[in-house]
Amino acid sequence: MMKAAVISEFGEPEVLKIEKREIPKLKTGYVLIEVHAAGINRPDIFQRRGNYPAPAGAIQDVPGLEVSGKIVAVGEGVDDSRIGDRVMALLSGGGYAEYATTHIGSCILMPKNLNFIEAASLPETLFTVWHNVFQRGKLKNGDRLLVHGGSGGIGTTAIQLGCLFGAKVYTTVGSEGKGTFAKKLGAFDFVNYHEVDYEKVWRNEKINIILDSIGGDYFTKNFDLLEDDGTLIYINAMKGAKVELNLLKLMQKRIFLTGSTLRARDESFKAELAEEIEREIVPLLMNGKFKTNVYKAFPLEEVVHAHKLMETGDFLGKIVLNMNRK
């Protein structure tokens, strides 16, 4: 048996309860991870509220999309030599627990200079940013990238990677302190969206890629701001998914409009993505050019407090659950 944080019903953070559960069984191609830490992400909040169900075949009532830990057992088709590997892994669910399973292709060997808490903060954001900004957005040296929400997990990752690959990065944030933090990560400029309109401030900056998780009224502003032949990428829609699209403007400016969700993608897609991340980003982690940004780690038993902090937005970087293993 193992401890897990379970969604007892949909609602506020208090619906998360610590329960005993059976250790999940292995499927072909899967590994069992002894979880040392688990990252907390915005989709976990949506799942707890009942707005973002886990995909078919995943654990439905235990959130958690990323973990770090040790492989302690392997399923059919996975070499026994992987037992004992220290990994950071992407999951479809079930990460808020002492043990979790995932396909071997979604596991990345932990760089030796990272601890488990640092490593648990990375998979969801690395997979999301690399696929959307680099594969779909085709970011290249000299591009001007706008990242909305630059102080959270996705934002801090996108800012750093954008800068490391030669882009000039702009970001929107909710306070001057968060803006200062973003600039330390490499952002060229920031706008406090509580005070000024980013579309008006940057209308002459020739921004050609925008990564947006906000939606709502940002959609039209993004279109107006983008340069001709620019790319608008959506990974969430916190202010609303239904927007009005001016097709004439789309055609006139030749805008590329794209977006994706990661959780339900198939195992082969995630494995190919993991290989690119190992090749392109892990060396940047090992040499210290890309830095982890863990704001606070909570024991599993304090998961309610962790979710409350996530919902306030009053943090920088990532929030992590620590299983306190020795």
Coordinates of C-alpha atoms in Angstrom, one line a residue:
M1 CA 0.0 0.0 0.0
M2 CA 1.0 3.6 -0.4
K3 CA -0.1 7.1 0.6
A4 CA -1.7 9.3 -2.0
A5 CA -3.5 12.7 -2.2
V6 CA -7.0 11.9 -3.5
I7 CA -9.7 14.1 -4.9
S8 CA -12.5 13.1 -2.6
E9 CA -15.0 15.2 -4.5
F10 CA -14.8 18.2 -6.9
G11 CA -14.2 21.5 -5.2
E12 CA -11.9 23.7 -3.2
P13 CA -8.4 22.6 -2.0
E14 CA -9.9 20.9 1.2
V15 CA -11.4 18.1 -1.0
L16 CA -7.8 16.7 -1.3
K17 CA -7.5 13.9 1.3
I18 CA -4.6 11.7 2.2
E19 CA -5.6 8.0 1.8
K20 CA -4.0 4.6 1.5
R21 CA -4.1 3.1 -2.0
E22 CA -2.7 0.1 -3.7
I23 CA 0.5 0.6 -5.5
P24 CA -0.4 0.8 -9.2
K25 CA 0.1 -2.2 -11.4
L26 CA 2.6 -2.2 -14.3
K27 CA 1.6 -2.3 -18.0
T28 CA 3.7 -3.3 -20.9
G29 CA 6.4 -0.7 -21.5
Y30 CA 5.8 1.0 -18.2
V31 CA 7.9 1.5 -15.1
L32 CA 7.1 1.9 -11.4
I33 CA 8.7 4.9 -9.8
E34 CA 9.3 5.4 -6.1
V35 CA 8.3 9.0 -6.0
H36 CA 10.6 11.4 -4.1
A37 CA 8.9 14.6 -5.2
A38 CA 6.0 15.7 -7.4
G39 CA 5.4 19.0 -9.2
I40 CA 2.2 21.0 -8.9
N41 CA 0.7 22.5 -12.0
R42 CA -2.3 24.5 -13.0
P43 CA -4.1 21.5 -14.7
D44 CA -4.1 19.8 -11.2
I45 CA -6.2 22.7 -10.0
F46 CA -8.6 22.3 -12.9
Q47 CA -8.8 18.6 -12.3
R48 CA -9.6 19.1 -8.6
R49 CA -12.4 21.4 -9.6
G50 CA -13.8 18.9 -12.1
N51 CA -12.9 20.8 -15.2
Y52 CA -10.1 18.7 -16.5
P53 CA -10.6 15.0 -16.3
A54 CA -7.7 12.6 -16.6
P55 CA -7.5 10.8 -20.0
A56 CA -8.9 7.3 -20.3
G57 CA -6.7 4.7 -18.7
A58 CA -5.1 7.2 -16.2
I59 CA -5.8 7.3 -12.5
Q60 CA -8.8 9.6 -12.3
D61 CA -8.8 10.9 -8.7
V62 CA -5.1 11.4 -7.9
P63 CA -3.6 14.4 -9.6
G64 CA 0.0 14.9 -10.5
L65 CA 1.6 15.2 -14.0
E66 CA 5.3 15.1 -13.1
V67 CA 7.5 13.4 -10.6
S68 CA 11.1 12.6 -9.8
G69 CA 12.2 9.4 -8.1
K70 CA 13.8 6.0 -8.6
I71 CA 12.6 3.2 -10.9
V72 CA 11.9 0.2 -8.7
A73 CA 10.2 -2.2 -11.1
V74 CA 9.7 -2.5 -14.8
G75 CA 6.9 -3.9 -17.0
E76 CA 7.2 -6.3 -19.9
G77 CA 9.3 -4.9 -22.7
V78 CA 11.5 -2.7 -20.4
D79 CA 15.1 -3.8 -19.7
D80 CA 15.7 -4.7 -16.0
S81 CA 18.9 -2.6 -16.1
R82 CA 16.6 0.5 -15.8
I83 CA 15.8 -0.5 -12.2
G84 CA 17.6 1.9 -9.9
D85 CA 17.7 4.8 -12.4
R86 CA 17.0 8.3 -11.0
V87 CA 14.5 9.9 -13.3
M88 CA 12.2 12.8 -13.8
A89 CA 9.1 11.8 -15.6
L90 CA 5.9 13.0 -17.2
L91 CA 2.7 11.3 -16.2
S92 CA -1.0 11.3 -17.3
G93 CA -1.9 11.4 -13.6
G94 CA -1.3 9.9 -10.2
G95 CA 1.8 11.8 -9.3
Y96 CA 0.6 12.9 -5.8
A97 CA 1.5 9.5 -4.4
E98 CA 4.4 7.5 -3.0
Y99 CA 4.5 5.4 -6.2
A100 CA 3.5 6.1 -9.7
T101 CA 3.7 4.5 -13.1
T102 CA 4.5 5.9 -16.5
H103 CA 5.8 4.7 -19.9
I104 CA 9.5 4.4 -20.0
G105 CA 9.6 6.8 -22.9
S106 CA 8.3 9.6 -20.7
C107 CA 11.3 9.2 -18.3
I108 CA 14.4 11.4 -18.5
L109 CA 17.5 10.5 -16.5
M110 CA 18.1 13.1 -13.8
P111 CA 21.2 15.3 -14.3
K112 CA 23.5 14.5 -11.4
N113 CA 23.7 18.2 -10.3
L114 CA 19.9 18.3 -9.5
N115 CA 18.2 17.0 -6.4
F116 CA 14.8 15.3 -6.5
I117 CA 12.8 18.5 -5.6
E118 CA 14.5 20.4 -8.4
A119 CA 14.0 17.6 -10.9
A120 CA 10.3 17.2 -10.1
S121 CA 9.7 20.8 -11.1
L122 CA 10.8 20.3 -14.7
P123 CA 9.0 17.6 -16.8
E124 CA 5.6 19.2 -17.4
T125 CA 7.0 22.6 -18.3
L126 CA 9.9 21.3 -20.4
F127 CA 7.7 19.1 -22.5
T128 CA 5.1 21.8 -22.9
V129 CA 7.5 24.6 -23.8
W130 CA 9.7 22.6 -26.1
H131 CA 6.8 21.2 -28.1
N132 CA 4.8 24.5 -28.4
V133 CA 7.5 27.2 -28.6
F134 CA 10.2 25.2 -30.5
Q135 CA 8.4 22.5 -32.4
R136 CA 5.1 24.2 -33.2
G137 CA 6.3 27.8 -33.0
K138 CA 9.7 27.1 -34.7
L139 CA 11.5 29.7 -32.5
K140 CA 14.9 30.6 -33.9
N141 CA 17.8 32.9 -33.1
G142 CA 16.7 36.6 -33.5
D143 CA 12.9 36.0 -32.9
R144 CA 11.0 38.2 -30.6
L145 CA 8.9 36.1 -28.2
L146 CA 6.2 37.3 -25.9
V147 CA 5.4 35.0 -23.0
H148 CA 2.2 35.7 -21.0
G149 CA 2.6 34.9 -17.3
G150 CA 6.3 35.0 -17.0
S151 CA 6.7 34.2 -13.3
G152 CA 5.1 30.8 -13.1
G153 CA 6.5 27.4 -14.2
I154 CA 5.7 27.6 -17.9
G155 CA 6.7 31.3 -18.0
T156 CA 10.1 30.9 -16.3
T157 CA 10.9 27.9 -18.6
A158 CA 9.9 29.7 -21.8
I159 CA 11.8 32.9 -20.9
Q160 CA 15.0 31.0 -20.1
L161 CA 14.9 28.7 -23.1
G162 CA 13.9 31.5 -25.4
C163 CA 16.9 33.5 -24.3
L164 CA 19.2 30.6 -24.5
F165 CA 18.2 29.9 -28.1
G166 CA 18.7 33.5 -29.2
A167 CA 15.3 35.1 -28.9
K168 CA 14.5 38.5 -27.4
V169 CA 11.9 37.8 -24.8
Y170 CA 9.1 39.9 -23.5
T171 CA 6.6 38.9 -20.7
T172 CA 3.5 40.0 -18.9
V173 CA 3.4 39.6 -15.1
G174 CA 1.1 40.6 -12.2
S175 CA 3.6 42.8 -10.2
E176 CA 6.8 44.7 -10.3
G177 CA 8.5 42.1 -8.2
K178 CA 7.5 39.3 -10.6
G179 CA 8.8 41.5 -13.5
T180 CA 12.2 41.9 -11.8
F181 CA 12.3 38.2 -11.3
A182 CA 11.6 37.6 -15.0
K183 CA 14.3 40.0 -16.1
K184 CA 16.8 38.1 -13.9
L185 CA 15.9 35.0 -15.9
G186 CA 16.7 36.9 -19.1
A187 CA 13.6 38.7 -20.2
F188 CA 14.3 41.9 -22.1
D189 CA 11.2 43.7 -20.9
F190 CA 8.0 43.2 -18.8
V191 CA 4.6 44.7 -18.5
N192 CA 2.6 44.7 -15.2
Y193 CA -0.8 43.9 -16.7
H194 CA -2.6 45.4 -13.7
E195 CA -1.2 48.8 -14.7
V196 CA -0.7 49.1 -18.4
D197 CA -1.9 47.5 -21.7
Y198 CA 0.9 45.3 -23.2
E199 CA -0.5 45.7 -26.7
K200 CA -0.1 49.4 -26.6
V201 CA 3.3 49.3 -24.9
W202 CA 4.9 46.9 -27.4
R203 CA 3.1 47.8 -30.6
N204 CA 6.4 48.8 -32.2
E205 CA 8.5 45.9 -31.0
K206 CA 7.9 43.6 -33.9
I207 CA 7.0 40.6 -31.8
N208 CA 6.6 37.5 -34.0
I209 CA 5.8 34.6 -31.6
I210 CA 3.4 34.7 -28.6
L211 CA 2.9 32.0 -26.1
D212 CA -0.5 32.5 -24.4
S213 CA -2.2 30.7 -21.6
I214 CA -4.8 33.4 -20.9
G215 CA -7.2 33.6 -23.8
G216 CA -10.3 35.8 -23.4
D217 CA -9.6 39.4 -24.4
Y218 CA -5.9 38.7 -24.9
F219 CA -6.8 37.0 -28.2
T220 CA -7.6 40.1 -30.1
K221 CA -4.7 42.0 -28.5
N222 CA -2.3 39.2 -29.5
F223 CA -3.5 39.4 -33.1
D224 CA -3.1 43.2 -33.2
L225 CA 0.4 43.0 -31.7
L226 CA 1.8 40.2 -33.8
E227 CA 4.0 41.0 -36.8
D228 CA 2.9 39.8 -40.3
D229 CA 3.6 36.0 -40.6
G230 CA 3.7 35.8 -36.8
T231 CA 2.7 32.8 -34.7
L232 CA 0.2 32.7 -31.9
I233 CA 0.4 29.6 -29.7
Y234 CA -2.2 28.6 -27.1
I235 CA -1.6 26.2 -24.2
N236 CA -4.5 27.3 -21.9
A237 CA -7.4 29.7 -21.8
M238 CA -7.7 30.9 -18.2
K239 CA -9.8 34.0 -19.1
G240 CA -12.1 32.1 -21.6
A241 CA -11.8 29.7 -24.5
K242 CA -14.5 31.2 -26.7
V243 CA -13.1 34.2 -28.6
E244 CA -14.0 36.1 -31.8
L245 CA -11.7 35.6 -34.7
N246 CA -11.4 38.2 -37.5
L247 CA -10.6 36.0 -40.5
L248 CA -9.8 38.9 -42.7
K249 CA -7.1 40.0 -40.2
L250 CA -5.8 36.4 -40.1
M251 CA -5.5 36.5 -43.8
Q252 CA -4.1 40.0 -44.1
K253 CA -1.4 39.4 -41.5
R254 CA -0.8 35.7 -42.5
I255 CA -0.9 34.7 -38.8
F256 CA -0.1 31.1 -37.9
L257 CA -2.6 30.1 -35.1
T258 CA -1.8 26.9 -33.2
G259 CA -1.9 25.3 -29.8
S260 CA -1.9 22.0 -28.1
T261 CA -2.6 20.0 -24.9
L262 CA 0.0 17.4 -23.9
R263 CA -1.7 15.1 -21.4
A264 CA -3.6 12.9 -23.8
R265 CA -0.9 12.5 -26.4
D266 CA 0.2 9.0 -27.2
E267 CA 3.3 7.3 -25.7
S268 CA 5.3 7.4 -28.9
F269 CA 4.8 11.2 -29.2
K270 CA 6.0 11.8 -25.6
A271 CA 9.0 9.5 -26.1
E272 CA 10.2 11.4 -29.2
L273 CA 9.7 14.6 -27.3
A274 CA 11.7 13.3 -24.3
E275 CA 14.5 12.4 -26.7
E276 CA 14.7 15.9 -28.0
I277 CA 14.6 17.4 -24.5
E278 CA 17.5 15.0 -23.4
R279 CA 19.5 16.2 -26.4
E280 CA 18.7 19.9 -26.4
I281 CA 17.9 20.9 -22.8
V282 CA 19.5 18.4 -20.3
P283 CA 23.0 19.6 -21.3
L284 CA 21.9 23.2 -20.4
L285 CA 20.7 21.9 -17.0
M286 CA 24.0 20.1 -16.4
N287 CA 26.2 23.1 -17.2
G288 CA 24.0 25.4 -15.1
K289 CA 22.8 27.7 -18.0
F290 CA 19.2 26.6 -17.5
K291 CA 18.2 26.9 -13.8
T292 CA 15.3 25.4 -11.9
N293 CA 13.1 27.7 -9.9
V294 CA 11.4 26.0 -7.0
Y295 CA 9.5 28.5 -4.8
K296 CA 8.5 26.1 -2.0
A297 CA 8.2 22.4 -1.3
F298 CA 5.4 21.0 0.9
P299 CA 5.1 17.6 2.5
L300 CA 2.5 15.4 0.8
E301 CA 0.3 15.8 3.9
E302 CA 0.2 19.6 3.3
V303 CA -1.1 19.3 -0.2
V304 CA -4.1 21.5 0.6
H305 CA -1.8 24.3 1.6
A306 CA 0.2 23.8 -1.6
H307 CA -3.0 24.1 -3.7
K308 CA -4.1 27.2 -1.8
L309 CA -0.7 28.9 -2.6
M310 CA -1.0 27.9 -6.3
E311 CA -4.4 29.5 -6.5
T312 CA -3.2 32.8 -4.9
G313 CA -0.7 33.2 -7.7
D314 CA 1.7 34.7 -5.0
F315 CA 4.8 32.7 -5.9
L316 CA 7.6 32.6 -8.4
G317 CA 8.5 29.5 -10.4
K318 CA 7.2 26.1 -9.2
I319 CA 5.6 24.5 -6.2
V320 CA 6.5 21.0 -5.3
L321 CA 5.4 18.2 -3.0
N322 CA 8.2 16.4 -1.1
M323 CA 7.7 12.8 -0.1
N324 CA 10.5 13.1 2.4
R325 CA 12.2 9.9 1.5
K326 CA 15.7 9.1 2.8

